[in-house]
XYZ file of C-alpha atoms in Angstrom:
768
model
C -0.163 -0.012 0.034
C 1.581 3.278 -0.853
C 1.859 5.853 2.073
C 2.657 9.445 2.464
C 2.987 12.276 5.152
C 2.447 15.954 5.539
C 5.279 16.854 3.505
C 3.609 15.162 0.298
C 0.791 17.487 0.903
C 3.017 20.483 1.286
C 4.670 19.366 -1.647
C 1.558 19.253 -3.668
C 0.319 22.947 -2.697
C 3.804 24.366 -3.196
C 4.852 22.944 -6.845
C 1.647 21.368 -8.112
C 3.643 18.528 -9.659
C 1.715 15.058 -10.243
C 5.375 13.491 -10.912
C 6.939 14.637 -7.306
C 3.880 13.399 -5.405
C 3.805 10.192 -7.315
C 7.406 9.268 -6.703
C 7.043 10.331 -3.212
C 4.412 7.806 -2.745
C 6.556 5.096 -4.202
C 8.969 2.810 -2.415
C 12.589 2.789 -2.953
C 12.493 -0.395 -4.974
C 9.578 0.917 -7.220
C 11.767 4.036 -8.031
C 14.833 2.021 -8.531
C 12.891 -0.469 -11.025
C 12.570 2.582 -13.336
C 15.098 3.979 -12.446
C 14.382 7.267 -11.074
C 17.244 9.275 -10.189
C 16.867 10.813 -6.607
C 18.936 13.294 -4.630
C 19.030 11.637 -1.071
C 21.494 14.202 0.397
C 19.988 16.585 2.958
C 19.580 20.187 1.199
C 21.000 22.892 2.962
C 17.583 24.896 3.380
C 16.320 21.733 4.855
C 19.313 21.582 7.402
C 18.841 25.180 8.249
C 15.343 24.736 8.895
C 15.965 21.808 11.226
C 18.541 24.153 13.142
C 16.371 27.029 13.666
C 13.695 24.893 14.929
C 16.007 23.303 17.323
C 16.857 26.855 18.670
C 13.232 27.936 18.759
C 11.810 24.899 20.766
C 14.933 25.031 23.160
C 14.282 28.412 23.719
C 10.667 27.833 24.281
C 11.548 25.174 26.880
C 13.405 27.641 28.842
C 10.102 29.921 29.150
C 7.431 27.405 29.279
C 6.822 23.554 29.833
C 7.808 21.359 26.674
C 7.446 17.871 26.357
C 10.399 16.921 24.198
C 11.724 13.480 22.794
C 14.315 11.559 24.922
C 18.039 12.471 24.374
C 19.144 10.896 21.280
C 15.575 10.243 19.806
C 14.299 12.542 17.038
C 10.597 11.760 17.667
C 8.293 11.777 20.982
C 7.858 8.224 22.011
C 4.304 6.609 21.535
C 3.606 6.370 25.327
C 4.707 10.319 25.885
C 2.563 11.221 23.008
C -0.452 9.691 24.464
C 0.088 10.838 27.902
C 0.273 14.470 26.330
C -2.856 13.899 24.451
C -4.729 12.743 27.194
C -3.451 15.485 29.530
C -1.536 13.017 31.828
C 1.624 15.174 31.529
C 1.644 19.054 32.735
C 3.625 20.306 29.556
C 1.827 22.858 27.508
C 3.590 21.932 24.339
C 4.912 18.712 22.857
C 7.351 18.749 20.092
C 8.064 16.393 17.420
C 5.031 14.333 18.258
C 3.687 11.636 15.935
C 0.034 12.389 15.195
C -0.241 8.967 12.905
C -3.505 6.961 13.942
C -2.774 3.156 14.296
C -5.706 2.692 11.703
C -6.403 3.898 8.201
C -7.962 7.587 8.626
C -11.406 7.812 7.584
C -10.433 10.224 4.897
C -8.358 7.746 3.334
C -10.741 4.748 3.132
C -11.257 3.174 0.035
C -8.290 5.220 -1.623
C -5.724 2.338 -1.441
C -3.454 4.855 0.602
C -2.180 5.050 3.980
C -0.103 7.334 6.472
C 3.648 7.415 7.137
C 4.687 9.071 10.284
C 3.250 12.438 10.531
C 5.716 14.394 12.970
C 4.311 18.196 13.872
C 6.815 20.389 15.101
C 4.681 21.759 17.987
C 1.321 20.881 19.338
C -0.112 23.097 22.375
C -2.472 21.917 24.631
C -4.534 24.263 26.700
C -7.633 23.625 28.992
C -10.570 26.074 28.057
C -13.011 27.590 30.315
C -15.543 24.788 29.839
C -13.145 22.221 30.952
C -12.409 20.868 27.376
C -8.773 20.643 25.934
C -7.736 22.785 22.908
C -5.125 21.639 20.703
C -3.127 24.006 18.433
C -0.784 22.857 15.434
C 2.390 25.022 15.379
C 4.755 24.512 12.519
C 8.370 26.118 13.054
C 9.469 27.593 9.729
C 13.036 29.275 8.681
C 11.434 31.521 6.562
C 10.239 35.140 6.217
C 6.861 34.625 5.161
C 4.299 31.835 5.876
C 2.939 30.554 2.794
C -0.098 29.063 1.375
C 1.838 25.553 1.247
C 2.896 25.787 4.874
C -0.809 26.460 6.082
C -2.070 23.454 3.866
C 0.829 21.223 5.721
C -0.784 22.313 9.161
C -4.336 21.857 7.892
C -3.270 18.251 7.074
C -1.744 17.819 10.636
C -5.218 18.915 12.049
C -7.077 16.324 10.045
C -4.694 13.779 11.098
C -4.835 14.770 14.679
C -8.594 14.490 14.523
C -8.337 10.878 13.739
C -5.866 10.404 16.339
C -7.912 11.950 18.891
C -11.269 10.057 17.689
C -9.189 6.797 18.192
C -8.132 7.328 21.601
C -11.750 8.417 22.585
C -10.983 12.064 23.219
C -13.422 13.437 20.689
C -15.906 14.746 23.262
C -13.161 15.955 25.636
C -10.936 17.703 23.426
C -11.423 20.230 20.412
C -9.137 21.565 17.909
C -8.221 25.214 17.578
C -9.845 27.209 14.436
C -6.481 28.742 13.794
C -3.071 27.368 12.781
C 0.188 28.892 13.591
C 3.518 29.261 11.594
C 6.454 30.378 13.938
C 8.828 31.953 11.423
C 11.978 34.185 11.533
C 10.843 37.735 12.936
C 11.040 40.444 10.702
C 13.751 42.138 12.861
C 15.496 38.980 13.305
C 17.893 36.407 11.459
C 18.179 32.745 10.818
C 20.781 32.268 13.234
C 18.606 33.405 16.142
C 16.273 31.546 18.381
C 13.534 34.091 18.298
C 10.109 33.799 16.332
C 7.200 35.617 15.105
C 3.991 33.999 15.193
C 1.614 34.163 12.242
C -1.966 32.982 13.084
C -4.521 32.203 10.072
C -7.636 30.607 9.985
C -7.800 26.882 9.277
C -11.148 26.706 7.533
C -10.098 27.456 3.725
C -6.892 25.485 4.016
C -9.006 22.521 5.343
C -11.298 22.534 2.395
C -8.282 22.527 -0.026
C -6.631 19.501 2.064
C -9.856 17.534 1.906
C -10.235 18.005 -1.703
C -6.654 16.965 -2.263
C -7.143 13.712 -0.340
C -10.316 12.783 -1.733
C -9.888 13.466 -5.335
C -6.218 14.672 -6.279
C -4.037 12.253 -4.426
C -5.831 8.980 -5.469
C -5.929 10.020 -8.913
C -2.229 10.542 -8.681
C -1.679 7.520 -6.939
C -3.286 5.243 -9.540
C -0.909 6.662 -12.351
C 2.073 4.450 -13.417
C 5.401 5.540 -13.514
C 8.174 4.636 -15.922
C 10.704 6.234 -18.305
C 9.794 8.475 -20.956
C 6.220 8.429 -22.485
C 5.519 5.387 -20.107
C 5.329 7.608 -17.054
C 1.784 8.888 -16.999
C 2.468 11.504 -14.471
C 2.136 15.173 -15.487
C 5.386 17.223 -14.709
C 6.963 20.805 -15.882
C 10.060 22.105 -15.252
C 10.598 25.379 -14.115
C 12.446 27.389 -11.560
C 11.020 25.978 -8.374
C 12.299 22.706 -9.351
C 15.943 23.439 -8.380
C 14.865 22.584 -4.874
C 13.487 18.983 -5.953
C 15.128 15.644 -5.159
C 13.890 14.386 -8.431
C 15.141 17.286 -10.655
C 18.172 15.263 -12.263
C 15.868 12.701 -13.112
C 13.198 15.099 -14.929
C 16.268 17.098 -16.472
C 16.803 14.032 -18.673
C 13.760 14.912 -20.704
C 15.149 18.306 -21.691
C 18.776 17.304 -22.253
C 20.274 19.054 -25.249
C 21.402 15.648 -27.201
C 17.573 15.109 -27.505
C 17.293 18.110 -29.933
C 14.022 18.760 -31.120
C 12.464 15.582 -29.091
C 13.184 17.495 -25.866
C 10.007 17.769 -23.871
C 8.091 20.989 -24.165
C 9.269 22.080 -20.695
C 12.358 23.103 -22.043
C 10.909 26.249 -23.804
C 11.391 29.407 -21.442
C 7.796 31.043 -20.499
C 5.838 27.766 -20.692
C 3.788 27.296 -17.388
C 2.128 24.535 -16.006
C -1.384 25.541 -17.611
C 0.184 26.333 -21.069
C 1.943 22.802 -20.920
C -1.290 21.153 -20.290
C -3.015 23.237 -23.272
C -0.198 22.057 -25.451
C -0.436 18.487 -24.623
C -4.043 18.563 -25.201
C -3.369 19.750 -28.633
C -0.665 17.109 -29.131
C 2.091 19.241 -28.894
C 4.563 17.306 -26.604
C 8.144 18.271 -27.771
C 10.028 21.391 -28.523
C 10.120 20.265 -32.315
C 6.158 20.003 -32.441
C 5.927 23.442 -30.748
C 8.244 25.083 -33.234
C 6.217 23.913 -36.176
C 3.013 25.278 -34.431
C 2.427 28.234 -36.622
C -1.119 28.248 -36.047
C -1.164 27.892 -32.305
C -2.688 31.218 -31.433
C -5.801 29.993 -33.361
C -6.158 26.481 -32.200
C -9.247 25.566 -30.678
C -8.886 24.872 -26.881
C -5.494 26.988 -26.410
C -5.884 29.207 -23.434
C -5.915 33.022 -23.455
C -2.609 33.162 -22.135
C -1.033 30.472 -24.562
C -2.915 32.436 -27.397
C -1.531 35.565 -26.288
C 2.125 34.395 -26.081
C 1.958 31.686 -28.775
C 4.300 33.508 -31.320
C 6.995 34.106 -28.651
C 6.960 30.406 -27.520
C 7.041 29.222 -31.116
C 9.834 31.234 -31.775
C 11.763 30.187 -28.615
C 10.857 26.664 -29.475
C 12.471 27.054 -33.034
C 15.595 28.526 -31.410
C 16.191 25.450 -29.137
C 15.490 23.143 -32.132
C 17.891 24.989 -34.294
C 20.352 25.960 -31.674
C 20.121 29.549 -33.056
C 19.196 33.180 -32.336
C 16.271 34.585 -33.713
C 14.375 37.971 -33.590
C 11.027 37.916 -32.169
C 7.746 39.703 -33.689
C 8.615 42.836 -31.242
C 9.766 45.563 -33.198
C 11.568 47.436 -30.472
C 11.914 47.983 -26.802
C 11.243 51.011 -24.339
C 13.016 49.456 -21.580
C 16.227 50.671 -22.841
C 17.656 53.921 -24.287
C 19.483 54.050 -27.844
C 22.681 55.504 -26.260
C 24.637 55.381 -23.030
C 27.866 56.986 -22.937
C 28.480 55.885 -19.578
C 27.077 52.531 -18.213
C 26.633 51.502 -14.835
C 26.381 47.858 -13.949
C 24.712 46.547 -10.956
C 24.616 42.823 -9.429
C 22.478 42.269 -6.293
C 22.290 38.810 -4.715
C 19.623 38.266 -2.143
C 19.407 36.001 1.060
C 15.565 35.022 1.554
C 16.082 33.577 4.576
C 17.796 36.091 6.489
C 16.050 38.895 4.143
C 19.379 40.504 3.369
C 21.775 41.199 0.176
C 24.343 38.667 0.290
C 26.723 40.347 -2.274
C 26.332 43.495 -4.127
C 28.527 44.663 -7.234
C 29.048 47.681 -9.353
C 31.034 48.598 -12.363
C 31.307 51.867 -14.454
C 32.205 51.723 -18.012
C 32.894 54.389 -20.151
C 34.320 54.610 -23.764
C 34.246 50.954 -23.565
C 36.825 50.426 -20.629
C 35.959 49.740 -17.128
C 36.494 52.986 -15.083
C 35.794 51.423 -11.580
C 34.303 48.537 -9.826
C 33.442 47.602 -6.293
C 31.880 44.448 -5.101
C 30.970 43.883 -1.286
C 29.930 40.759 0.583
C 28.374 41.837 4.069
C 30.269 39.386 6.383
C 27.035 38.705 8.443
C 23.222 38.944 8.365
C 23.503 42.079 10.678
C 21.483 45.150 9.647
C 24.746 47.225 9.810
C 26.641 45.112 7.709
C 24.379 45.282 4.859
C 24.303 49.032 5.209
C 27.744 49.383 5.101
C 28.003 47.232 2.028
C 25.010 49.330 0.375
C 26.521 52.252 1.267
C 30.116 51.311 -0.105
C 28.504 50.396 -3.477
C 25.669 52.631 -3.878
C 27.880 55.772 -2.452
C 30.295 54.869 -5.458
C 27.447 55.060 -8.081
C 26.219 58.422 -6.616
C 29.753 59.707 -6.421
C 30.182 58.873 -10.161
C 26.867 60.124 -10.883
C 27.855 63.517 -9.198
C 31.072 63.610 -11.543
C 28.874 62.993 -14.520
C 26.552 65.864 -13.446
C 29.105 68.452 -12.881
C 30.792 67.409 -16.401
C 27.462 67.805 -18.303
C 26.809 70.985 -16.407
C 29.975 72.477 -17.286
C 29.342 71.528 -20.869
C 26.050 73.227 -20.882
C 27.349 76.516 -19.490
C 29.961 76.446 -22.273
C 27.010 75.720 -24.732
C 28.822 72.581 -25.948
C 26.247 69.933 -26.538
C 28.513 67.796 -28.310
C 30.264 67.080 -25.045
C 27.170 65.999 -23.125
C 26.788 62.543 -22.106
C 24.157 60.135 -21.558
C 24.200 57.662 -18.873
C 22.092 54.404 -17.682
C 22.015 51.821 -15.122
C 21.840 48.292 -16.067
C 20.749 45.089 -14.093
C 20.225 41.603 -15.541
C 17.382 40.259 -13.532
C 14.362 42.197 -12.664
C 14.463 40.655 -9.268
C 17.838 42.482 -8.295
C 16.377 45.669 -8.645
C 13.596 44.876 -6.273
C 15.981 43.434 -3.953
C 17.840 46.712 -3.881
C 14.715 48.673 -3.479
C 13.854 46.527 -0.454
C 17.309 46.891 1.206
C 17.250 50.739 0.644
C 13.644 50.381 2.408
C 15.202 48.592 5.118
C 17.723 51.464 6.160
C 15.751 54.765 5.771
C 16.768 55.460 9.389
C 20.544 55.358 8.178
C 21.438 58.900 7.161
C 23.843 57.538 4.780
C 21.234 55.295 2.995
C 18.741 58.074 3.174
C 20.786 60.718 1.350
C 21.823 58.314 -1.379
C 17.967 57.017 -2.015
C 16.966 60.824 -2.426
C 19.878 61.323 -4.676
C 18.380 58.380 -6.786
C 15.161 60.083 -6.635
C 16.558 63.012 -8.060
C 16.835 61.169 -11.215
C 13.325 61.683 -11.944
C 12.661 65.268 -12.998
C 9.213 65.993 -13.357
C 9.510 67.852 -16.613
C 10.788 64.812 -18.333
C 8.372 63.583 -21.022
C 9.507 59.880 -20.853
C 10.255 58.219 -17.559
C 12.851 55.785 -16.626
C 11.835 52.253 -16.674
C 10.189 50.388 -13.878
C 10.155 46.661 -13.596
C 7.460 44.969 -11.826
C 7.299 47.088 -8.867
C 10.901 48.745 -8.551
C 9.944 52.153 -9.352
C 12.488 54.123 -8.130
C 15.712 52.887 -10.153
C 16.415 54.652 -13.368
C 17.599 51.273 -14.912
C 17.124 48.490 -17.487
C 16.748 44.814 -16.568
C 18.558 43.386 -19.629
C 16.841 40.001 -19.212
C 13.561 41.697 -20.040
C 14.939 43.428 -23.097
C 16.573 40.170 -24.467
C 13.167 38.229 -23.826
C 11.330 40.860 -25.911
C 13.474 41.319 -28.812
C 15.264 37.715 -29.056
C 14.486 33.962 -29.209
C 17.533 32.263 -27.713
C 18.396 28.559 -27.599
C 18.088 28.855 -23.877
C 16.518 25.740 -21.633
C 13.608 26.402 -19.071
C 14.962 30.248 -18.358
C 16.589 33.249 -19.842
C 19.209 33.403 -17.150
C 22.623 35.142 -17.240
C 24.678 32.112 -18.053
C 22.574 30.673 -20.881
C 21.864 34.133 -22.425
C 25.478 35.206 -22.466
C 26.472 31.666 -23.779
C 24.067 31.718 -26.344
C 25.212 35.191 -27.446
C 28.961 34.572 -27.400
C 28.763 33.089 -30.890
C 27.123 36.298 -32.147
C 29.784 38.523 -30.696
C 28.890 39.015 -27.027
C 31.925 39.143 -24.974
C 32.599 37.686 -21.301
C 30.148 34.853 -21.563
C 29.269 33.744 -17.931
C 31.019 30.024 -16.983
C 30.274 29.414 -13.275
C 33.060 28.292 -11.336
C 32.708 24.948 -9.279
C 30.272 25.417 -6.366
C 28.258 28.330 -8.333
C 26.260 26.532 -11.215
C 22.444 26.445 -11.142
C 20.118 25.210 -13.885
C 17.823 28.100 -14.201
C 19.234 31.025 -12.469
C 22.741 32.610 -12.358
C 22.102 34.329 -8.902
C 24.200 33.026 -5.768
C 22.192 29.667 -4.608
C 20.766 29.383 -1.165
C 23.636 26.758 -0.569
C 26.470 29.006 -1.381
C 24.825 31.880 0.758
C 23.955 30.046 3.784
C 27.206 27.770 3.508
C 29.188 31.330 3.880
C 26.908 32.525 6.630
C 27.342 29.340 8.673
C 30.959 28.467 7.611
C 29.876 25.368 6.195
C 32.940 23.009 4.993
C 33.366 22.761 1.139
C 31.568 25.859 0.192
C 32.523 28.863 -1.571
C 34.448 31.725 0.524
C 34.085 35.501 0.139
C 36.991 35.599 -2.301
C 35.297 32.962 -4.659
C 31.837 34.873 -4.394
C 33.824 38.183 -5.324
C 35.110 36.470 -8.262
C 31.902 35.288 -9.290
C 30.306 38.749 -8.873
C 33.119 40.334 -10.985
C 32.531 37.600 -13.903
C 28.815 38.114 -14.029
C 29.241 41.935 -14.129
C 31.559 41.265 -17.386
C 28.903 38.851 -18.768
C 26.023 41.441 -18.030
C 28.314 44.177 -19.686
C 29.207 41.765 -22.759
C 25.347 41.199 -23.310
C 24.603 45.097 -23.010
C 27.498 45.631 -25.486
C 26.132 43.359 -27.856
C 22.452 44.663 -27.622
C 23.837 48.231 -28.547
C 25.928 46.888 -31.445
C 22.719 45.056 -32.866
C 20.758 48.256 -32.219
C 23.413 50.218 -34.406
C 22.902 47.649 -37.183
C 18.986 48.273 -36.932
C 19.216 51.892 -36.705
C 21.392 51.996 -40.031
C 18.505 49.992 -41.749
C 16.003 52.473 -40.391
C 14.317 49.968 -37.784
C 16.133 50.766 -34.344
C 15.600 48.289 -31.783
C 16.056 50.534 -28.485
C 13.574 53.268 -28.174
C 13.582 54.647 -24.453
C 13.882 58.359 -24.706
C 16.606 59.957 -22.418
C 18.421 63.113 -21.894
C 22.050 63.815 -21.208
C 22.564 62.909 -17.482
C 22.123 65.955 -14.911
C 20.498 65.682 -11.329
C 17.329 67.324 -11.012
C 17.819 70.870 -9.830
C 14.524 71.659 -8.024
C 14.814 68.899 -5.172
C 17.719 68.948 -2.974
C 18.238 65.657 -1.251
C 20.590 67.154 1.420
C 18.062 69.311 2.659
C 14.769 67.213 2.027
C 11.913 67.410 4.223
C 9.318 64.846 4.573
C 6.993 66.755 2.424
C 9.856 66.667 -0.469
C 9.930 62.912 -0.305
C 5.841 62.607 -0.347
C 6.112 64.786 -3.676
C 8.802 62.577 -5.102
C 6.748 59.639 -4.462
C 3.880 61.057 -6.220
C 6.132 61.762 -9.233
C 7.421 58.242 -9.164
C 3.949 56.655 -9.339
C 3.036 58.779 -12.064
C 6.343 57.795 -14.140
C 5.840 54.083 -13.253
C 2.093 54.141 -14.829
C 3.304 56.123 -17.761
C 5.857 53.557 -18.724
C 3.858 50.758 -18.047
C 1.394 52.187 -20.867
C 4.233 53.003 -23.199
C 5.605 49.390 -22.563
C 2.174 48.149 -23.351
C 1.740 50.386 -26.270
C 4.952 49.262 -27.813
C 3.691 46.023 -28.374
C 2.445 44.676 -31.798
C -1.313 45.285 -32.406
C -1.960 41.721 -32.161
C -0.961 41.436 -28.708
C -2.553 44.515 -27.748
C -5.666 43.192 -29.195
C -5.329 39.749 -27.861
C -4.895 41.259 -24.179
C -8.229 43.477 -24.638
C -6.246 46.826 -24.789
C -6.751 47.699 -28.194
C -9.500 47.519 -30.981
C -7.349 46.802 -33.841
C -8.063 47.140 -37.778
C -11.250 49.033 -37.484
C -13.073 49.722 -40.488
C -14.209 53.288 -40.863
C -17.835 53.141 -42.125
C -18.899 57.089 -41.889
C -18.036 60.513 -40.431
C -20.880 62.949 -39.149
C -21.357 65.912 -37.398
C -22.111 65.534 -33.704
C -22.930 68.716 -32.405
C -19.544 70.783 -32.555
C -17.478 67.621 -32.535
C -17.330 64.673 -35.179
C -18.883 60.904 -34.626
C -16.895 58.322 -36.487
C -18.494 55.098 -37.157
C -16.273 51.833 -37.141
C -16.985 48.282 -37.769
C -15.198 46.119 -35.155
C -13.498 42.964 -36.682
C -14.256 39.735 -34.741
C -11.100 39.368 -33.080
C -11.273 42.904 -31.627
C -14.941 42.405 -30.297
C -13.499 41.178 -26.875
C -11.912 44.437 -26.188
C -12.434 46.027 -22.498
C -12.348 49.597 -23.900
C -15.761 51.178 -23.372
C -17.451 54.540 -22.736
C -16.021 54.785 -19.212
C -12.446 55.232 -20.731
C -11.986 59.081 -20.731
C -9.209 59.687 -22.946
C -8.385 57.285 -25.761
C -6.224 57.521 -28.648
C -7.267 56.776 -32.262
C -4.131 56.200 -34.647
C -2.972 54.381 -37.734
C -1.078 52.183 -35.455
C 2.022 54.459 -36.458
C 4.514 53.562 -33.292
C 6.054 57.075 -33.418
C 2.560 58.374 -32.886
C 0.898 56.209 -30.305
C 4.377 56.142 -28.371
C 4.796 59.899 -27.981
C 2.759 61.053 -25.122
C 2.943 64.836 -26.458
C 0.965 63.515 -29.383
C -1.955 61.923 -27.881
C -4.158 65.055 -27.143
C -3.788 65.495 -31.154
C -5.446 62.119 -31.571
C -7.566 61.985 -28.367
C -11.111 60.695 -28.485
C -13.883 58.900 -26.578
C -16.039 56.077 -27.138
C -19.950 57.116 -27.366
C -22.240 55.417 -24.819
C -24.434 53.143 -26.966
C -27.946 53.857 -27.223
C -30.491 51.003 -26.788
C -30.605 50.694 -30.425
C -26.712 50.645 -30.851
C -26.957 47.586 -28.585
C -28.364 45.505 -31.259
C -24.979 45.860 -33.208
C -22.215 44.859 -31.003
C -19.634 44.969 -33.835
C -20.301 48.785 -34.200
C -18.362 51.238 -32.379
C -18.955 54.828 -32.452
C -16.208 57.400 -31.579
C -16.355 61.032 -30.823
C -13.468 63.319 -31.715
C -13.563 66.807 -30.623
C -13.589 69.389 -33.384
C -10.315 70.915 -32.679
C -8.648 67.450 -32.905
C -10.166 66.329 -35.854
C -9.342 69.588 -37.781
C -5.716 69.509 -36.580
C -2.906 68.667 -39.192
C -1.872 65.383 -37.267
C -5.334 63.929 -37.580
C -6.054 65.094 -40.712
C -2.855 63.635 -42.303
C -4.000 60.289 -40.607
C -7.381 60.695 -42.308
C -5.943 61.038 -45.535
C -3.299 58.292 -45.428
C -5.055 55.592 -43.381
C -6.784 52.606 -45.032
C -10.332 52.020 -44.397
C -9.603 49.181 -42.109
C -6.396 50.519 -40.524
C -7.624 52.185 -37.751
C -6.748 51.342 -34.289
C -8.130 52.450 -31.032
C -5.882 52.198 -27.899
C -5.881 53.234 -24.207
C -2.990 55.352 -23.091
C -1.976 56.703 -19.614
C -4.290 59.120 -17.943
C -3.563 60.522 -14.440
C -5.665 63.106 -12.831
C -4.063 62.910 -9.236
C -0.461 63.499 -9.575
C -0.235 66.969 -10.707
C -3.029 67.919 -8.132
C -1.403 66.035 -5.264
C 2.020 67.727 -6.039
C 0.649 71.126 -6.086
C -0.942 70.567 -2.696
C 2.059 69.183 -0.962
C 3.966 72.234 -2.438
C 1.202 74.301 -0.812
C 1.830 72.505 2.350
C 5.577 72.897 2.192
C 5.112 76.810 1.338
C 2.829 76.999 4.477
C 5.475 75.412 6.651
C 8.364 77.550 5.536
C 5.981 80.425 6.135
């Protein structure tokens, strides 16, 4: 009979992987018969969790009564477990208690499954006013955030404990707490401490999930046969989370390069669990099959996400099949400027356990040569050490920006515009920018960091027309995540993910210098950032793990690879520009600090004004990035009515009313009368991506009458007379084909200017 424990339940809700669950249900003999490769070594993160749990329980035992396993034992004995549950021992807590009943639980009857030992970290027993005993399940986790899969594991322990209490006749004398608890690393603590922060959560929704899993999902998975290749009936999908799985080496065999076009479709970067299931239903199991699926976007049964991303995924599959680099359908990127005379490269590694930066590196490149570099590895997880590393590295960046600011101001004073220099900051991963943003936020009470942050805010002058990029929440960094640009513009022969190692090595034959080749101990399958094993090994002084010097060298090597990929993109942009089709379109000015905001004398209201401006810039850039996508992608995401057919133009009071026929593929748009300002264009990039031009093509959708509702394929658009008669709109009117009109939603912000003026008014009042 197949058996499992709460870790299998947690595994399902963490990975949603049938194969992992099925393999965990299997005996060693069953796995060996396939054979299934399994890494039986204890993972560094698991050892860390066990050590943290031991420290927490030891401290708890000093403060309250805890029933613990006998010396040398890992699990509380059966005798002591029963005594605790029956209230025969005075302890409030029991540690490492096995909750498994001796009989098959009722929730597994008929499933052909049984339980292994189910050992809870802590169970609390307290007496309620009515005399009944209440049990609370507590899980100790060396993590910063209690996740849904942690909570599902606790919910499963609750179900098992219910069975155990029923078995020993305590159902009427005991009750189970309706809340569960995760004791995790405190927000202001570290993983090597013994303090904890309790996250209390309601169990009901997680109990429902666990009940459904045990009743429906788990038995179905258990019935599936395992084998090698197609004979294995379990669904699996490789993605970044798989790095922590003991069966990764086994599953990687299905995406090994020697298989070529026969590789599992998981090899294609950007494929999700759901999109792979959709591809499987369509009979597209391999890289080769996907690379030939030119009509995938129109295939019946394809999900919305798969339909929207189909051209990109097909191109990536072709790149893997042919081991070649191809251009995508994206014409250009607004995430990177076409010119950067001075390039600043940053690398940020993050330790999710201690919630600290693990390493940070910076390089300045000017005229193609390295003009400065600094890399720091905080010696510990202490906040002071992280702040010192931040100040050392970001202080160098601010110093270099200050030098550049002075040079450009001197050139402006001389009227020497030819000497003005453009500057830009580059990361590789968007997550690096977010890690830096969070680190700065942790040290706003440090005068050194606060000054540096406000210097960075100065890079967002309110008179800028096109703002600096933001990437997924990192609003305040005027930088480019190079990976995002590469993913937009190129399909590479990269497996599962566009990490720096694979990207730089794929572009090396195309002329990119400095490809990243990880040294021993630094190689990861789907990422090039420092692994948790390296970070924790350094923090804990583990034998055989890379030391500080090795990490410094690795960061330097990655900075070189980032520089090489960036230089290659600029070289490609230069070639494309000569052909009249530039790739990089982010508008920038020569670098100078914003004059009207002094970070050295900033009041709180100044910071609020800056935050308002940053929020505005983030929204504007998000709209520009979306408008830069091809019409088909804008249409498929519901943000555009594409290829509208002009039927008539009539007077509408003082304005003009234009009536269009909506093609079937554009009829699912979410544009409507509620959009106060839309733009009507011929889809010309230089028009739809220039916010100064938007008022010249502005329009709105007329609220349909009862009669109009009978014709859902018709849209009526109101254009103000001054817009309609303008030179720009008249030129569009004369040159646009009948079915060449496009209606898009730009960026509209009514609040930022009002809020900024109000805050300035308050600041003026304070000054008075």
